[in-house]
């Protein structure tokens, strides 16, 4: 090889020594070729227009693509099939020059997927429960093993999974093979609910039945591995076990998918399941859950105008329901039981006055509704906001927020008999160690009520999710599972000895609360490579909107970086700012990733949510636009190189922002977006919940209807204006139907100025992308290639 390279270099030198005479001969014989014309850009599909006029509240409008939503019209659906095929060919043609880039991106993203083939084992009583994927199989297997059989094990290693080489025995019990379930349900296995009975004898679970478009309930006997003859109900939305594991309560939906009936089934009995309650109101919904100690079952009946909580004795589910709580308007209510007291975590109004955050109440179990008095446990404190709570036999754990900083604070139970409300500052709750830049803390299932260990998932924009076990009795902590991107491996710790290094580090530091939470090697933090900043952005009306910005300091250049701005702003949900490994491909290419915590979302209290919903939805849109302008004006992102990204209701946010200011974004990705609220809320094809109307507005109310018309992306597309490049992705399994995405894409192309450098694309998937991580990689690679192509065009 060295000789060949030398020879090539020698020939290159000789070529440079060609005499002018020879060179002139070459020039004389040279005939320039005519430049080949560039191929014409592909033309976007043009679906047929069949205008239909609608009138509501005296206002009329025309919808030329209404036919796309006529699911029962066979002719319309044939046209839709042809149109979908045209869209598929069009996106392939437009993105054909990115095939190598997509392949590279998919390889990058695939290499970052966790190699972990098992979920962290969850201890409940004597058992450790976990799911693992067997080699060559598409779906996981639910397994368990006795904790005493082998404390130190690694269940993700194949083929040794479930095999103890010391004893030479198999110590694993397979409970449910979802690959076999896929055979039962037409090659598709999607589970929504699964609950093991408190005696560990039965598994109740619901699987999606494609043919009947519902979730089907099954109960499996774990001792024998066989399905029980009953119950086997359809359209099940919720399940809860009784105390002894012999009674299973489940909620059934009507044909509009409204949860309205609760049944009780006695396992092993030949008697018919008993109907406990039926909610007749079309606006009424029912929900059921068990308290963590399995002493009671709680029934929540709610609508837009009221919330009621009933208590059922878990040992005797047929003994009736006792009312324990009632309030006006829909409220979030969770009831727990601890040593004779009921604890209510709610955001219901106090004394007729709306509250901005959740609070915790307590009341003795043995009280009638008329004499029941709920006492407030903690005094209101604007500095410490309680975001969530979790209970065990000995501890109450508060997930708190101090401005933008999260805390995890255990408090010993039982609480003292109180003469007045407890001030959190006075009891000085000790905070468990957390890394920097925490964006969310989620409690685990924590089934084992009598365990001193609780599990939480810690999320951060600069750190892969960490599943952490905290021993509340001594404050020691153990990272059970977290991907380590730096070493391309996954940190998985099982049992006691494998967590010794973490416990030892806590001991070496004195008390556990003195463990340095900024120890990057401990938390697999990526702050050595990426930076995270939070800016205060003033919106159009003077309100301050938090804007989180993540970037690579090595690749940051003033006013030269492309950027991607995320937004959601709905249902009071905290914006997902978790580290997503697919975004690393953009960060490493010099992109800035930003998150706009606009009104309508969570993290700012109930008022923050209410100020971005219904008639005030326009606030969330203006907040997003203000954040986009801030990024450009402060030269964090290069002018004309900012893209938007929104999922579901976030798609509505970004699309509405584009209508308001089409030149602000260069490109946008809208994933399974909500784009046609006027028609969807007025004439829902798929069932909607009270939360949907409470969020986006009830079209029966003229004020709400007028607000919907103003922010609806589909109805406010500007004419004869150049729109940014837009990629809309949708799925046949989304709540907001494919027709919404198809109508929007067709309407944008029809109204806006056509420019092949600003294509409007529709990408459809037949499966739920989130359930298949490799399909998710493929779709993410397409979206990322689209963004890069649009910025470089």
PDB file of C-alpha atoms in Angstrom, residues 362-559:
ATOM      1  CA  UNK A 362     -56.181  15.058  56.455  1.00  0.00           C
ATOM      2  CA  UNK A 363     -59.326  13.597  58.010  1.00  0.00           C
ATOM      3  CA  UNK A 364     -60.126  10.563  60.222  1.00  0.00           C
ATOM      4  CA  UNK A 365     -61.541   7.601  58.333  1.00  0.00           C
ATOM      5  CA  UNK A 366     -64.496   7.037  60.657  1.00  0.00           C
ATOM      6  CA  UNK A 367     -66.542  10.151  59.954  1.00  0.00           C
ATOM      7  CA  UNK A 368     -69.797  10.746  58.138  1.00  0.00           C
ATOM      8  CA  UNK A 369     -69.743  13.156  55.202  1.00  0.00           C
ATOM      9  CA  UNK A 370     -71.840  15.680  57.081  1.00  0.00           C
ATOM     10  CA  UNK A 371     -69.507  15.679  60.112  1.00  0.00           C
ATOM     11  CA  UNK A 372     -66.277  15.118  58.210  1.00  0.00           C
ATOM     12  CA  UNK A 373     -63.750  17.890  58.579  1.00  0.00           C
ATOM     13  CA  UNK A 374     -60.658  18.076  56.424  1.00  0.00           C
ATOM     14  CA  UNK A 375     -57.763  19.935  58.019  1.00  0.00           C
ATOM     15  CA  UNK A 376     -54.956  21.529  56.063  1.00  0.00           C
ATOM     16  CA  UNK A 377     -51.596  19.961  57.007  1.00  0.00           C
ATOM     17  CA  UNK A 378     -49.085  22.441  55.656  1.00  0.00           C
ATOM     18  CA  UNK A 379     -49.538  26.186  55.688  1.00  0.00           C
ATOM     19  CA  UNK A 380     -49.470  27.969  52.345  1.00  0.00           C
ATOM     20  CA  UNK A 381     -45.968  28.970  51.328  1.00  0.00           C
ATOM     21  CA  UNK A 382     -45.270  30.746  48.059  1.00  0.00           C
ATOM     22  CA  UNK A 383     -41.599  29.728  48.187  1.00  0.00           C
ATOM     23  CA  UNK A 384     -42.117  25.972  48.605  1.00  0.00           C
ATOM     24  CA  UNK A 385     -44.587  24.479  46.126  1.00  0.00           C
ATOM     25  CA  UNK A 386     -45.682  20.841  46.603  1.00  0.00           C
ATOM     26  CA  UNK A 387     -45.738  19.248  43.137  1.00  0.00           C
ATOM     27  CA  UNK A 388     -46.489  15.658  44.186  1.00  0.00           C
ATOM     28  CA  UNK A 389     -46.561  13.320  47.195  1.00  0.00           C
ATOM     29  CA  UNK A 390     -45.917   9.641  47.849  1.00  0.00           C
ATOM     30  CA  UNK A 391     -46.632   7.504  50.909  1.00  0.00           C
ATOM     31  CA  UNK A 392     -45.078   4.540  52.639  1.00  0.00           C
ATOM     32  CA  UNK A 393     -45.785   3.011  56.049  1.00  0.00           C
ATOM     33  CA  UNK A 394     -43.199   5.194  57.782  1.00  0.00           C
ATOM     34  CA  UNK A 395     -42.735   8.209  55.490  1.00  0.00           C
ATOM     35  CA  UNK A 396     -44.469  10.892  53.500  1.00  0.00           C
ATOM     36  CA  UNK A 397     -42.295  12.125  50.617  1.00  0.00           C
ATOM     37  CA  UNK A 398     -42.865  15.585  49.178  1.00  0.00           C
ATOM     38  CA  UNK A 399     -41.729  16.469  45.675  1.00  0.00           C
ATOM     39  CA  UNK A 400     -41.270  20.203  46.079  1.00  0.00           C
ATOM     40  CA  UNK A 401     -40.233  23.123  43.955  1.00  0.00           C
ATOM     41  CA  UNK A 402     -38.418  26.189  45.250  1.00  0.00           C
ATOM     42  CA  UNK A 403     -38.795  28.607  42.324  1.00  0.00           C
ATOM     43  CA  UNK A 404     -37.162  26.532  39.561  1.00  0.00           C
ATOM     44  CA  UNK A 405     -35.280  24.161  41.847  1.00  0.00           C
ATOM     45  CA  UNK A 406     -36.749  20.758  42.691  1.00  0.00           C
ATOM     46  CA  UNK A 407     -36.425  19.044  46.063  1.00  0.00           C
ATOM     47  CA  UNK A 408     -37.208  15.585  47.351  1.00  0.00           C
ATOM     48  CA  UNK A 409     -38.088  15.735  51.054  1.00  0.00           C
ATOM     49  CA  UNK A 410     -39.095  12.762  53.271  1.00  0.00           C
ATOM     50  CA  UNK A 411     -41.136  13.437  56.438  1.00  0.00           C
ATOM     51  CA  UNK A 412     -41.614  10.789  59.150  1.00  0.00           C
ATOM     52  CA  UNK A 413     -45.087   9.351  59.734  1.00  0.00           C
ATOM     53  CA  UNK A 414     -47.379   9.416  61.579  1.00  0.00           C
ATOM     54  CA  UNK A 415     -47.656  13.171  61.696  1.00  0.00           C
ATOM     55  CA  UNK A 416     -48.296  14.635  65.129  1.00  0.00           C
ATOM     56  CA  UNK A 417     -51.807  15.634  66.187  1.00  0.00           C
ATOM     57  CA  UNK A 418     -51.854  19.191  64.941  1.00  0.00           C
ATOM     58  CA  UNK A 419     -53.274  22.219  66.677  1.00  0.00           C
ATOM     59  CA  UNK A 420     -52.346  24.351  63.672  1.00  0.00           C
ATOM     60  CA  UNK A 421     -50.914  24.000  60.202  1.00  0.00           C
ATOM     61  CA  UNK A 422     -47.291  22.939  59.854  1.00  0.00           C
ATOM     62  CA  UNK A 423     -44.862  25.440  58.411  1.00  0.00           C
ATOM     63  CA  UNK A 424     -42.402  23.674  56.152  1.00  0.00           C
ATOM     64  CA  UNK A 425     -39.638  26.115  56.973  1.00  0.00           C
ATOM     65  CA  UNK A 426     -39.950  25.323  60.666  1.00  0.00           C
ATOM     66  CA  UNK A 427     -39.624  21.561  60.332  1.00  0.00           C
ATOM     67  CA  UNK A 428     -36.626  22.030  57.969  1.00  0.00           C
ATOM     68  CA  UNK A 429     -37.215  18.937  55.837  1.00  0.00           C
ATOM     69  CA  UNK A 430     -33.949  17.335  54.729  1.00  0.00           C
ATOM     70  CA  UNK A 431     -33.548  17.280  50.963  1.00  0.00           C
ATOM     71  CA  UNK A 432     -32.338  14.105  49.303  1.00  0.00           C
ATOM     72  CA  UNK A 433     -29.364  14.608  46.932  1.00  0.00           C
ATOM     73  CA  UNK A 434     -30.176  15.611  43.360  1.00  0.00           C
ATOM     74  CA  UNK A 435     -28.061  16.652  40.369  1.00  0.00           C
ATOM     75  CA  UNK A 436     -28.140  20.147  38.887  1.00  0.00           C
ATOM     76  CA  UNK A 437     -30.696  21.268  36.288  1.00  0.00           C
ATOM     77  CA  UNK A 438     -33.422  18.822  37.381  1.00  0.00           C
ATOM     78  CA  UNK A 439     -36.474  19.416  35.168  1.00  0.00           C
ATOM     79  CA  UNK A 440     -38.829  16.818  36.646  1.00  0.00           C
ATOM     80  CA  UNK A 441     -39.118  14.149  39.355  1.00  0.00           C
ATOM     81  CA  UNK A 442     -41.558  11.278  38.922  1.00  0.00           C
ATOM     82  CA  UNK A 443     -42.386   8.753  41.664  1.00  0.00           C
ATOM     83  CA  UNK A 444     -42.020   5.114  40.709  1.00  0.00           C
ATOM     84  CA  UNK A 445     -44.801   2.587  41.226  1.00  0.00           C
ATOM     85  CA  UNK A 446     -43.512   1.971  44.783  1.00  0.00           C
ATOM     86  CA  UNK A 447     -45.930  -0.901  45.378  1.00  0.00           C
ATOM     87  CA  UNK A 448     -44.263  -2.088  48.551  1.00  0.00           C
ATOM     88  CA  UNK A 449     -46.006   0.100  51.127  1.00  0.00           C
ATOM     89  CA  UNK A 450     -44.001  -1.383  54.005  1.00  0.00           C
ATOM     90  CA  UNK A 451     -40.575  -0.879  52.436  1.00  0.00           C
ATOM     91  CA  UNK A 452     -38.304   1.937  53.565  1.00  0.00           C
ATOM     92  CA  UNK A 453     -37.004   2.292  49.991  1.00  0.00           C
ATOM     93  CA  UNK A 454     -38.772   4.456  47.404  1.00  0.00           C
ATOM     94  CA  UNK A 455     -37.965   4.754  43.734  1.00  0.00           C
ATOM     95  CA  UNK A 456     -37.980   7.955  41.675  1.00  0.00           C
ATOM     96  CA  UNK A 457     -37.012   8.932  38.131  1.00  0.00           C
ATOM     97  CA  UNK A 458     -34.878  12.077  37.952  1.00  0.00           C
ATOM     98  CA  UNK A 459     -34.911  14.002  34.644  1.00  0.00           C
ATOM     99  CA  UNK A 460     -32.627  16.755  33.406  1.00  0.00           C
ATOM    100  CA  UNK A 461     -31.835  18.413  30.042  1.00  0.00           C
ATOM    101  CA  UNK A 462     -28.173  17.462  30.588  1.00  0.00           C
ATOM    102  CA  UNK A 463     -28.521  13.918  31.892  1.00  0.00           C
ATOM    103  CA  UNK A 464     -30.182  10.679  30.758  1.00  0.00           C
ATOM    104  CA  UNK A 465     -33.042   9.739  33.071  1.00  0.00           C
ATOM    105  CA  UNK A 466     -31.790   8.245  36.329  1.00  0.00           C
ATOM    106  CA  UNK A 467     -33.885   5.671  38.182  1.00  0.00           C
ATOM    107  CA  UNK A 468     -32.914   6.140  41.817  1.00  0.00           C
ATOM    108  CA  UNK A 469     -33.782   4.215  44.979  1.00  0.00           C
ATOM    109  CA  UNK A 470     -33.744   6.252  48.194  1.00  0.00           C
ATOM    110  CA  UNK A 471     -33.674   4.513  51.567  1.00  0.00           C
ATOM    111  CA  UNK A 472     -35.818   6.887  53.595  1.00  0.00           C
ATOM    112  CA  UNK A 473     -34.735   5.382  56.917  1.00  0.00           C
ATOM    113  CA  UNK A 474     -31.117   6.494  56.532  1.00  0.00           C
ATOM    114  CA  UNK A 475     -31.073   8.777  53.482  1.00  0.00           C
ATOM    115  CA  UNK A 476     -28.797   6.505  51.433  1.00  0.00           C
ATOM    116  CA  UNK A 477     -29.333   6.387  47.712  1.00  0.00           C
ATOM    117  CA  UNK A 478     -28.617   4.104  44.815  1.00  0.00           C
ATOM    118  CA  UNK A 479     -28.794   4.813  41.086  1.00  0.00           C
ATOM    119  CA  UNK A 480     -30.540   1.674  39.923  1.00  0.00           C
ATOM    120  CA  UNK A 481     -30.422   2.373  36.207  1.00  0.00           C
ATOM    121  CA  UNK A 482     -29.033   5.148  34.056  1.00  0.00           C
ATOM    122  CA  UNK A 483     -27.544   5.130  30.606  1.00  0.00           C
ATOM    123  CA  UNK A 484     -23.924   6.213  30.385  1.00  0.00           C
ATOM    124  CA  UNK A 485     -23.500   7.867  26.986  1.00  0.00           C
ATOM    125  CA  UNK A 486     -19.860   8.699  27.605  1.00  0.00           C
ATOM    126  CA  UNK A 487     -18.773   5.088  27.887  1.00  0.00           C
ATOM    127  CA  UNK A 488     -21.451   3.729  25.534  1.00  0.00           C
ATOM    128  CA  UNK A 489     -22.750   1.433  28.181  1.00  0.00           C
ATOM    129  CA  UNK A 490     -25.624   1.317  30.610  1.00  0.00           C
ATOM    130  CA  UNK A 491     -25.145   1.504  34.334  1.00  0.00           C
ATOM    131  CA  UNK A 492     -27.374  -1.180  35.865  1.00  0.00           C
ATOM    132  CA  UNK A 493     -27.010  -1.962  39.537  1.00  0.00           C
ATOM    133  CA  UNK A 494     -28.868  -4.807  41.193  1.00  0.00           C
ATOM    134  CA  UNK A 495     -28.873  -6.055  44.747  1.00  0.00           C
ATOM    135  CA  UNK A 496     -26.912  -4.794  47.717  1.00  0.00           C
ATOM    136  CA  UNK A 497     -23.248  -5.338  46.936  1.00  0.00           C
ATOM    137  CA  UNK A 498     -23.466  -3.727  43.502  1.00  0.00           C
ATOM    138  CA  UNK A 499     -24.585  -0.467  45.086  1.00  0.00           C
ATOM    139  CA  UNK A 500     -21.850  -0.530  47.705  1.00  0.00           C
ATOM    140  CA  UNK A 501     -19.732   2.071  45.948  1.00  0.00           C
ATOM    141  CA  UNK A 502     -22.564   4.561  46.083  1.00  0.00           C
ATOM    142  CA  UNK A 503     -23.354   3.843  49.714  1.00  0.00           C
ATOM    143  CA  UNK A 504     -19.670   4.041  50.584  1.00  0.00           C
ATOM    144  CA  UNK A 505     -19.403   7.439  48.886  1.00  0.00           C
ATOM    145  CA  UNK A 506     -22.282   8.606  51.057  1.00  0.00           C
ATOM    146  CA  UNK A 507     -20.564   7.329  54.209  1.00  0.00           C
ATOM    147  CA  UNK A 508     -17.296   8.972  53.279  1.00  0.00           C
ATOM    148  CA  UNK A 509     -19.106  12.279  53.005  1.00  0.00           C
ATOM    149  CA  UNK A 510     -20.609  12.070  56.474  1.00  0.00           C
ATOM    150  CA  UNK A 511     -24.390  12.260  56.205  1.00  0.00           C
ATOM    151  CA  UNK A 512     -26.018  11.376  52.912  1.00  0.00           C
ATOM    152  CA  UNK A 513     -27.411  14.875  52.497  1.00  0.00           C
ATOM    153  CA  UNK A 514     -23.848  16.087  52.244  1.00  0.00           C
ATOM    154  CA  UNK A 515     -23.116  13.924  49.226  1.00  0.00           C
ATOM    155  CA  UNK A 516     -22.098  16.252  46.440  1.00  0.00           C
ATOM    156  CA  UNK A 517     -25.040  16.147  44.023  1.00  0.00           C
ATOM    157  CA  UNK A 518     -22.888  17.746  41.356  1.00  0.00           C
ATOM    158  CA  UNK A 519     -20.622  14.713  41.119  1.00  0.00           C
ATOM    159  CA  UNK A 520     -20.941  14.227  37.355  1.00  0.00           C
ATOM    160  CA  UNK A 521     -19.319  10.803  37.343  1.00  0.00           C
ATOM    161  CA  UNK A 522     -21.960   9.606  39.794  1.00  0.00           C
ATOM    162  CA  UNK A 523     -24.938  10.986  37.896  1.00  0.00           C
ATOM    163  CA  UNK A 524     -23.629  10.438  34.350  1.00  0.00           C
ATOM    164  CA  UNK A 525     -24.061  14.171  33.882  1.00  0.00           C
ATOM    165  CA  UNK A 526     -23.128  15.621  30.493  1.00  0.00           C
ATOM    166  CA  UNK A 527     -22.514  19.174  31.689  1.00  0.00           C
ATOM    167  CA  UNK A 528     -18.831  18.752  30.832  1.00  0.00           C
ATOM    168  CA  UNK A 529     -19.842  18.746  27.174  1.00  0.00           C
ATOM    169  CA  UNK A 530     -23.099  20.712  27.041  1.00  0.00           C
ATOM    170  CA  UNK A 531     -24.351  23.812  28.818  1.00  0.00           C
ATOM    171  CA  UNK A 532     -27.816  24.657  30.123  1.00  0.00           C
ATOM    172  CA  UNK A 533     -29.061  28.200  30.703  1.00  0.00           C
ATOM    173  CA  UNK A 534     -32.436  29.582  31.782  1.00  0.00           C
ATOM    174  CA  UNK A 535     -33.499  33.011  30.523  1.00  0.00           C
ATOM    175  CA  UNK A 536     -36.401  35.205  31.558  1.00  0.00           C
ATOM    176  CA  UNK A 537     -38.307  36.309  28.456  1.00  0.00           C
ATOM    177  CA  UNK A 538     -40.845  39.107  28.612  1.00  0.00           C
ATOM    178  CA  UNK A 539     -43.991  38.241  26.672  1.00  0.00           C
ATOM    179  CA  UNK A 540     -46.220  40.723  24.866  1.00  0.00           C
ATOM    180  CA  UNK A 541     -48.154  41.605  28.033  1.00  0.00           C
ATOM    181  CA  UNK A 542     -45.198  41.876  30.414  1.00  0.00           C
ATOM    182  CA  UNK A 543     -45.411  38.326  31.805  1.00  0.00           C
ATOM    183  CA  UNK A 544     -42.043  36.586  32.288  1.00  0.00           C
ATOM    184  CA  UNK A 545     -41.728  33.258  30.453  1.00  0.00           C
ATOM    185  CA  UNK A 546     -38.912  30.796  31.357  1.00  0.00           C
ATOM    186  CA  UNK A 547     -36.785  29.774  28.375  1.00  0.00           C
ATOM    187  CA  UNK A 548     -34.323  26.884  28.793  1.00  0.00           C
ATOM    188  CA  UNK A 549     -31.420  26.761  26.329  1.00  0.00           C
ATOM    189  CA  UNK A 550     -29.070  23.785  25.805  1.00  0.00           C
ATOM    190  CA  UNK A 551     -26.007  23.945  23.555  1.00  0.00           C
ATOM    191  CA  UNK A 552     -22.431  22.794  23.048  1.00  0.00           C
ATOM    192  CA  UNK A 553     -20.023  25.528  24.283  1.00  0.00           C
ATOM    193  CA  UNK A 554     -17.351  24.329  21.854  1.00  0.00           C
ATOM    194  CA  UNK A 555     -19.654  24.897  18.885  1.00  0.00           C
ATOM    195  CA  UNK A 556     -21.430  28.040  20.023  1.00  0.00           C
ATOM    196  CA  UNK A 557     -20.783  31.092  17.872  1.00  0.00           C
ATOM    197  CA  UNK A 558     -22.487  34.430  18.267  1.00  0.00           C
ATOM    198  CA  UNK A 559     -25.491  34.665  15.914  1.00  0.00           C
TER     199      UNK A 559
END
